[in-house]
Amino acid sequence: MVDKKALRVALVGRPNTGKSSLFNRLTGLSQKVGNYPGVTMEKRTGLIKLAPGVLAEIIDLPGIYSLHPSSPDEQVVMDSFLNENVDEKIDVVIGLADGTNLKTCLFVFTQIIDLGIPAVLAVTMSDEMERKGMELDVLGLSESLGVPITLVNGRLGHGIKELQDNILTASVSQNIPFFQPGGLHLEWINKVSEDKNFDIPYKSWLFGLRGSEYEELISSTGKTIARARADEAIKRYRRVNEWLREFFVTHPGKDRRWTARLDRWAVNPFWGSIILLILMFLLFQALFFGSEAPMNFIDDQFAQLSNILKSNLPNGFLSHLITNGIIPGIAGVLIFIPQIAILFGLISLLEESGYMSRVVFIMDRFMRPFGLSGKSVVPMVSGTACAIPAIMSTRNMENSREKWLSIAVAPLITCAARLPVYALLISLVIPDQTFFGLSLRGLVLFSLYMIGFFAALLGSAALNKIMPEAQSNPFLLEMPSYRFPQLRNVGHAIINRTKSFVTEAGKIILAISVVLWFFASFGPGKTPDFTQDYEAIPIEDSYVGKMGKAIEPVMKPLGFDWKVSIAVLSSFVAREVFVGTMATLYSVDDNEKSSIREQMAKQKDPETGEPYFNLAVGVSLLLFYAFAMQCMSTYAVVARETRSHKFAAIQFLILGILAYGASFLSYSILA
Amino acid sequence: MYLSDLKIGQKAIVLQASISLPVKLYEMGCMPGEEIELNYAAPFSGPMCFLVQGTLISMRKELAQLVPITEPNVKSLTNG
Ligand SMILES: Nc1nc2c(ncn2[C@@H]2O[C@H](COP(=O)(O)OP(=O)(O)O)[C@@H](O)[C@H]2O)c(=O)[nH]1
């Protein structure tokens, strides 16, 4: 718990005003990532010492264009300000304004002033203002606003100290109210103030205009909610424009030169698409191949650790649990870190530089028919490496509908873990022939990738049709100026995401893997002999083996015998476990893939005497692996990102049904 | 005329709409009386990006078709 005496200081401003940079500057490594209650949105906070004896909790609120909410992000911000709970009340606001884009930023800031909360203004990008020859009369504007203003440079940390001092004085100073709603609106505003106990009329104004509760009363004034909000916006901009004419000198044309020059390429219908394609290809490459070495390293280290412990610990249940249950479980969590770090580093670069908005702009037309937005491109591309980072990347999407859709279909995209399974099965049942000069096996592999991709898009389109229409959220996107990314911000993004994965999804993964270890190592009435040199019980006698045999009748229509059923079940740890389980079942050395293949090829169907792994069984298995969400880590991450085990469980079920259906169909046709 | 009729580089003034437009448009700075310029557009009737009040704002063509404007200032095409 945070000390009650800590001053609660919130950072508020439009997106891309340098809010994260300032937050990172203010809090450094003391920042924590949590969640807003009830929504799947990150809440970053950090406890700092403002002055001797004065603690402050800095809260990084999501970027907003207005206090009137049009998006879930803006809803969160408004709720934080209308919250009258003493423990959660915000004491001071640091408003942010990009000095090179003051007009629209000051618009939001005037709304904040009217909340009657002590506020200070941080004008960011002071270095860019200087370079572009912009001049701001800080004192003049500060007097007109009634609020202390600090010029800051989030890149170099200039102005931070002064800002901190201003926070201390702001807590006692008084700002001048700016827009006082009243006149014909007075009646309903008073009613809201009474109902909700708001001390400030502007809070009642915000609350009243946010939904249908007071709509009737409001419309009796002859104005619609939209009209009232529009009137407010016009008034505010008029005033902001007056201020800027008085206190701000700029040289138009000069300020957007670089951005305009880069955009000539970046959003060009032809070159823009090519640049995007190349960048996404590089992202895939970095994710797929860049993570290989560190992943192998983690794998090896833990295998060694496990071996060292095995030979040093006394035989027994505990040592078995540690070396076969817990250590592989921890390894199974940490193994994802390279991919998560790489992906979030790259996403952060895309966002920081301002290019991500261009991705959304270019891709919007193509993703819309599927209910997705341009931002869904990132989870789709990352999904080809692994669903875990792909699903985590949806955190950067504001529109919750597209976020849900992306999470729901991400596991369908062919990930790297499916490859060993596909490779084994394809080499087993697809003849090594060419088809119009192309390798047949290669074609089948390619088709499986396409199946995954189209299943994801079509699945999303279908869900989009079924999902109840959300409040319409107009597609309005600001294109920020291009800026050179700051490594400090990229570093914080990587650390925060990795930390939250390990501590949150990691817990679930570890728990499931210990449970699965138990099911694989023990059987009904069977306990492995721990006293002697450890000898595992035969897998068919374990709980997993029994379950596999029990579900054989259900799996029979897919062409799966009990051995395949066991392998399918145990693949829930991770899909590639299929190969290892097959090896165990056919008692071959784990490391020799070719011998597994030979053993499998020798298996005869007991009824016909023909080879068991024929085309029908092989294709049925391939399709099963293409659709099923056989991955406990995916389950864990979905549960964590959606804050709902129900969502993850339903997704698991639906994808399971899809898999069963596809396998059943193909087997019925081919067998 | 509407925003969607602008050609790249053309400028016009936003007019008061007779229907109710998303208020977010106003709040982002795109409001009656302001000068607006089409900076670029995505292919296949994708989103369009306008410069208004010093900010670049992208919107879908469907929305741009609803925002009324004055006749574009053709001179700006040649003057850059
Ligand atoms: N030149 C300059 N760039 C800055 C400054 N502060 C932030 N930036 C850059 O502006 C971009 C947006 O900043 P960020 O902190 O991510 O903004 P947020 O979206 O408001 O959180 C990033 O590329 C930052 O590196 C500054 O004071 N000067």
PDB file of N, CA and C in Angstrom, chain A residues 207-237:
ATOM      1  N   PHE A 207     -20.036  14.764 -15.998  1.00  0.00           N
ATOM      2  CA  PHE A 207     -20.782  13.562 -15.643  1.00  0.00           C
ATOM      3  C   PHE A 207     -22.111  13.516 -16.399  1.00  0.00           C
ATOM      4  N   GLY A 208     -22.791  14.656 -16.450  1.00  0.00           N
ATOM      5  CA  GLY A 208     -24.095  14.702 -17.098  1.00  0.00           C
ATOM      6  C   GLY A 208     -24.012  14.409 -18.588  1.00  0.00           C
ATOM      7  N   LEU A 209     -22.957  14.893 -19.214  1.00  0.00           N
ATOM      8  CA  LEU A 209     -22.868  14.771 -20.664  1.00  0.00           C
ATOM      9  C   LEU A 209     -22.306  13.422 -21.118  1.00  0.00           C
ATOM     10  N   ARG A 210     -21.929  12.588 -20.165  1.00  0.00           N
ATOM     11  CA  ARG A 210     -21.223  11.379 -20.588  1.00  0.00           C
ATOM     12  C   ARG A 210     -22.154  10.275 -21.043  1.00  0.00           C
ATOM     13  N   GLY A 211     -23.435  10.347 -20.701  1.00  0.00           N
ATOM     14  CA  GLY A 211     -24.273   9.214 -21.093  1.00  0.00           C
ATOM     15  C   GLY A 211     -25.744   9.564 -21.093  1.00  0.00           C
ATOM     16  N   SER A 212     -26.559   8.547 -20.967  1.00  0.00           N
ATOM     17  CA  SER A 212     -27.992   8.751 -21.172  1.00  0.00           C
ATOM     18  C   SER A 212     -28.714   9.151 -19.891  1.00  0.00           C
ATOM     19  N   GLU A 213     -28.034   9.035 -18.751  1.00  0.00           N
ATOM     20  CA  GLU A 213     -28.716   9.205 -17.470  1.00  0.00           C
ATOM     21  C   GLU A 213     -29.485  10.531 -17.383  1.00  0.00           C
ATOM     22  N   TYR A 214     -28.861  11.591 -17.838  1.00  0.00           N
ATOM     23  CA  TYR A 214     -29.489  12.900 -17.709  1.00  0.00           C
ATOM     24  C   TYR A 214     -29.931  13.463 -19.058  1.00  0.00           C
ATOM     25  N   GLU A 215     -29.979  12.583 -20.059  1.00  0.00           N
ATOM     26  CA  GLU A 215     -30.206  13.049 -21.413  1.00  0.00           C
ATOM     27  C   GLU A 215     -31.500  13.858 -21.549  1.00  0.00           C
ATOM     28  N   GLU A 216     -32.542  13.351 -20.894  1.00  0.00           N
ATOM     29  CA  GLU A 216     -33.846  14.001 -21.039  1.00  0.00           C
ATOM     30  C   GLU A 216     -33.822  15.425 -20.503  1.00  0.00           C
ATOM     31  N   LEU A 217     -33.238  15.537 -19.291  1.00  0.00           N
ATOM     32  CA  LEU A 217     -33.146  16.860 -18.672  1.00  0.00           C
ATOM     33  C   LEU A 217     -32.347  17.807 -19.553  1.00  0.00           C
ATOM     34  N   ILE A 218     -31.239  17.256 -20.098  1.00  0.00           N
ATOM     35  CA  ILE A 218     -30.371  18.100 -20.911  1.00  0.00           C
ATOM     36  C   ILE A 218     -31.092  18.558 -22.171  1.00  0.00           C
ATOM     37  N   SER A 219     -31.831  17.636 -22.790  1.00  0.00           N
ATOM     38  CA  SER A 219     -32.466  18.001 -24.056  1.00  0.00           C
ATOM     39  C   SER A 219     -33.588  19.008 -23.841  1.00  0.00           C
ATOM     40  N   SER A 220     -34.058  19.120 -22.590  1.00  0.00           N
ATOM     41  CA  SER A 220     -35.089  20.128 -22.328  1.00  0.00           C
ATOM     42  C   SER A 220     -34.515  21.538 -22.449  1.00  0.00           C
ATOM     43  N   THR A 221     -33.185  21.667 -22.484  1.00  0.00           N
ATOM     44  CA  THR A 221     -32.585  22.979 -22.711  1.00  0.00           C
ATOM     45  C   THR A 221     -32.600  23.334 -24.191  1.00  0.00           C
ATOM     46  N   GLY A 222     -32.995  22.360 -25.023  1.00  0.00           N
ATOM     47  CA  GLY A 222     -33.006  22.609 -26.460  1.00  0.00           C
ATOM     48  C   GLY A 222     -31.682  22.262 -27.119  1.00  0.00           C
ATOM     49  N   LYS A 223     -30.721  21.771 -26.345  1.00  0.00           N
ATOM     50  CA  LYS A 223     -29.420  21.392 -26.906  1.00  0.00           C
ATOM     51  C   LYS A 223     -29.204  19.896 -26.706  1.00  0.00           C
ATOM     52  N   THR A 224     -28.615  19.285 -27.710  1.00  0.00           N
ATOM     53  CA  THR A 224     -28.263  17.878 -27.536  1.00  0.00           C
ATOM     54  C   THR A 224     -26.935  17.797 -26.785  1.00  0.00           C
ATOM     55  N   ILE A 225     -26.629  16.591 -26.334  1.00  0.00           N
ATOM     56  CA  ILE A 225     -25.355  16.398 -25.640  1.00  0.00           C
ATOM     57  C   ILE A 225     -24.199  16.777 -26.563  1.00  0.00           C
ATOM     58  N   ALA A 226     -24.294  16.319 -27.812  1.00  0.00           N
ATOM     59  CA  ALA A 226     -23.220  16.599 -28.762  1.00  0.00           C
ATOM     60  C   ALA A 226     -23.068  18.100 -28.972  1.00  0.00           C
ATOM     61  N   ARG A 227     -24.204  18.796 -29.060  1.00  0.00           N
ATOM     62  CA  ARG A 227     -24.171  20.247 -29.277  1.00  0.00           C
ATOM     63  C   ARG A 227     -23.481  20.943 -28.100  1.00  0.00           C
ATOM     64  N   ALA A 228     -23.858  20.514 -26.886  1.00  0.00           N
ATOM     65  CA  ALA A 228     -23.296  21.145 -25.695  1.00  0.00           C
ATOM     66  C   ALA A 228     -21.783  20.961 -25.666  1.00  0.00           C
ATOM     67  N   ARG A 229     -21.341  19.747 -26.017  1.00  0.00           N
ATOM     68  CA  ARG A 229     -19.903  19.485 -26.015  1.00  0.00           C
ATOM     69  C   ARG A 229     -19.209  20.301 -27.106  1.00  0.00           C
ATOM     70  N   ALA A 230     -19.862  20.390 -28.259  1.00  0.00           N
ATOM     71  CA  ALA A 230     -19.266  21.138 -29.362  1.00  0.00           C
ATOM     72  C   ALA A 230     -19.153  22.621 -28.985  1.00  0.00           C
ATOM     73  N   ASP A 231     -20.195  23.150 -28.342  1.00  0.00           N
ATOM     74  CA  ASP A 231     -20.139  24.548 -27.904  1.00  0.00           C
ATOM     75  C   ASP A 231     -18.946  24.767 -26.978  1.00  0.00           C
ATOM     76  N   GLU A 232     -18.786  23.810 -26.066  1.00  0.00           N
ATOM     77  CA  GLU A 232     -17.671  23.931 -25.119  1.00  0.00           C
ATOM     78  C   GLU A 232     -16.348  23.970 -25.888  1.00  0.00           C
ATOM     79  N   ALA A 233     -16.203  23.058 -26.854  1.00  0.00           N
ATOM     80  CA  ALA A 233     -14.946  22.970 -27.599  1.00  0.00           C
ATOM     81  C   ALA A 233     -14.674  24.278 -28.334  1.00  0.00           C
ATOM     82  N   ILE A 234     -15.723  24.842 -28.937  1.00  0.00           N
ATOM     83  CA  ILE A 234     -15.536  26.079 -29.705  1.00  0.00           C
ATOM     84  C   ILE A 234     -15.076  27.206 -28.788  1.00  0.00           C
ATOM     85  N   LYS A 235     -15.740  27.309 -27.615  1.00  0.00           N
ATOM     86  CA  LYS A 235     -15.357  28.350 -26.655  1.00  0.00           C
ATOM     87  C   LYS A 235     -13.910  28.206 -26.240  1.00  0.00           C
ATOM     88  N   ARG A 236     -13.536  26.983 -25.923  1.00  0.00           N
ATOM     89  CA  ARG A 236     -12.173  26.760 -25.429  1.00  0.00           C
ATOM     90  C   ARG A 236     -11.138  27.100 -26.493  1.00  0.00           C
ATOM     91  N   TYR A 237     -11.389  26.648 -27.713  1.00  0.00           N
ATOM     92  CA  TYR A 237     -10.402  26.906 -28.763  1.00  0.00           C
ATOM     93  C   TYR A 237     -10.285  28.396 -29.031  1.00  0.00           C
TER      94      TYR A 237
END
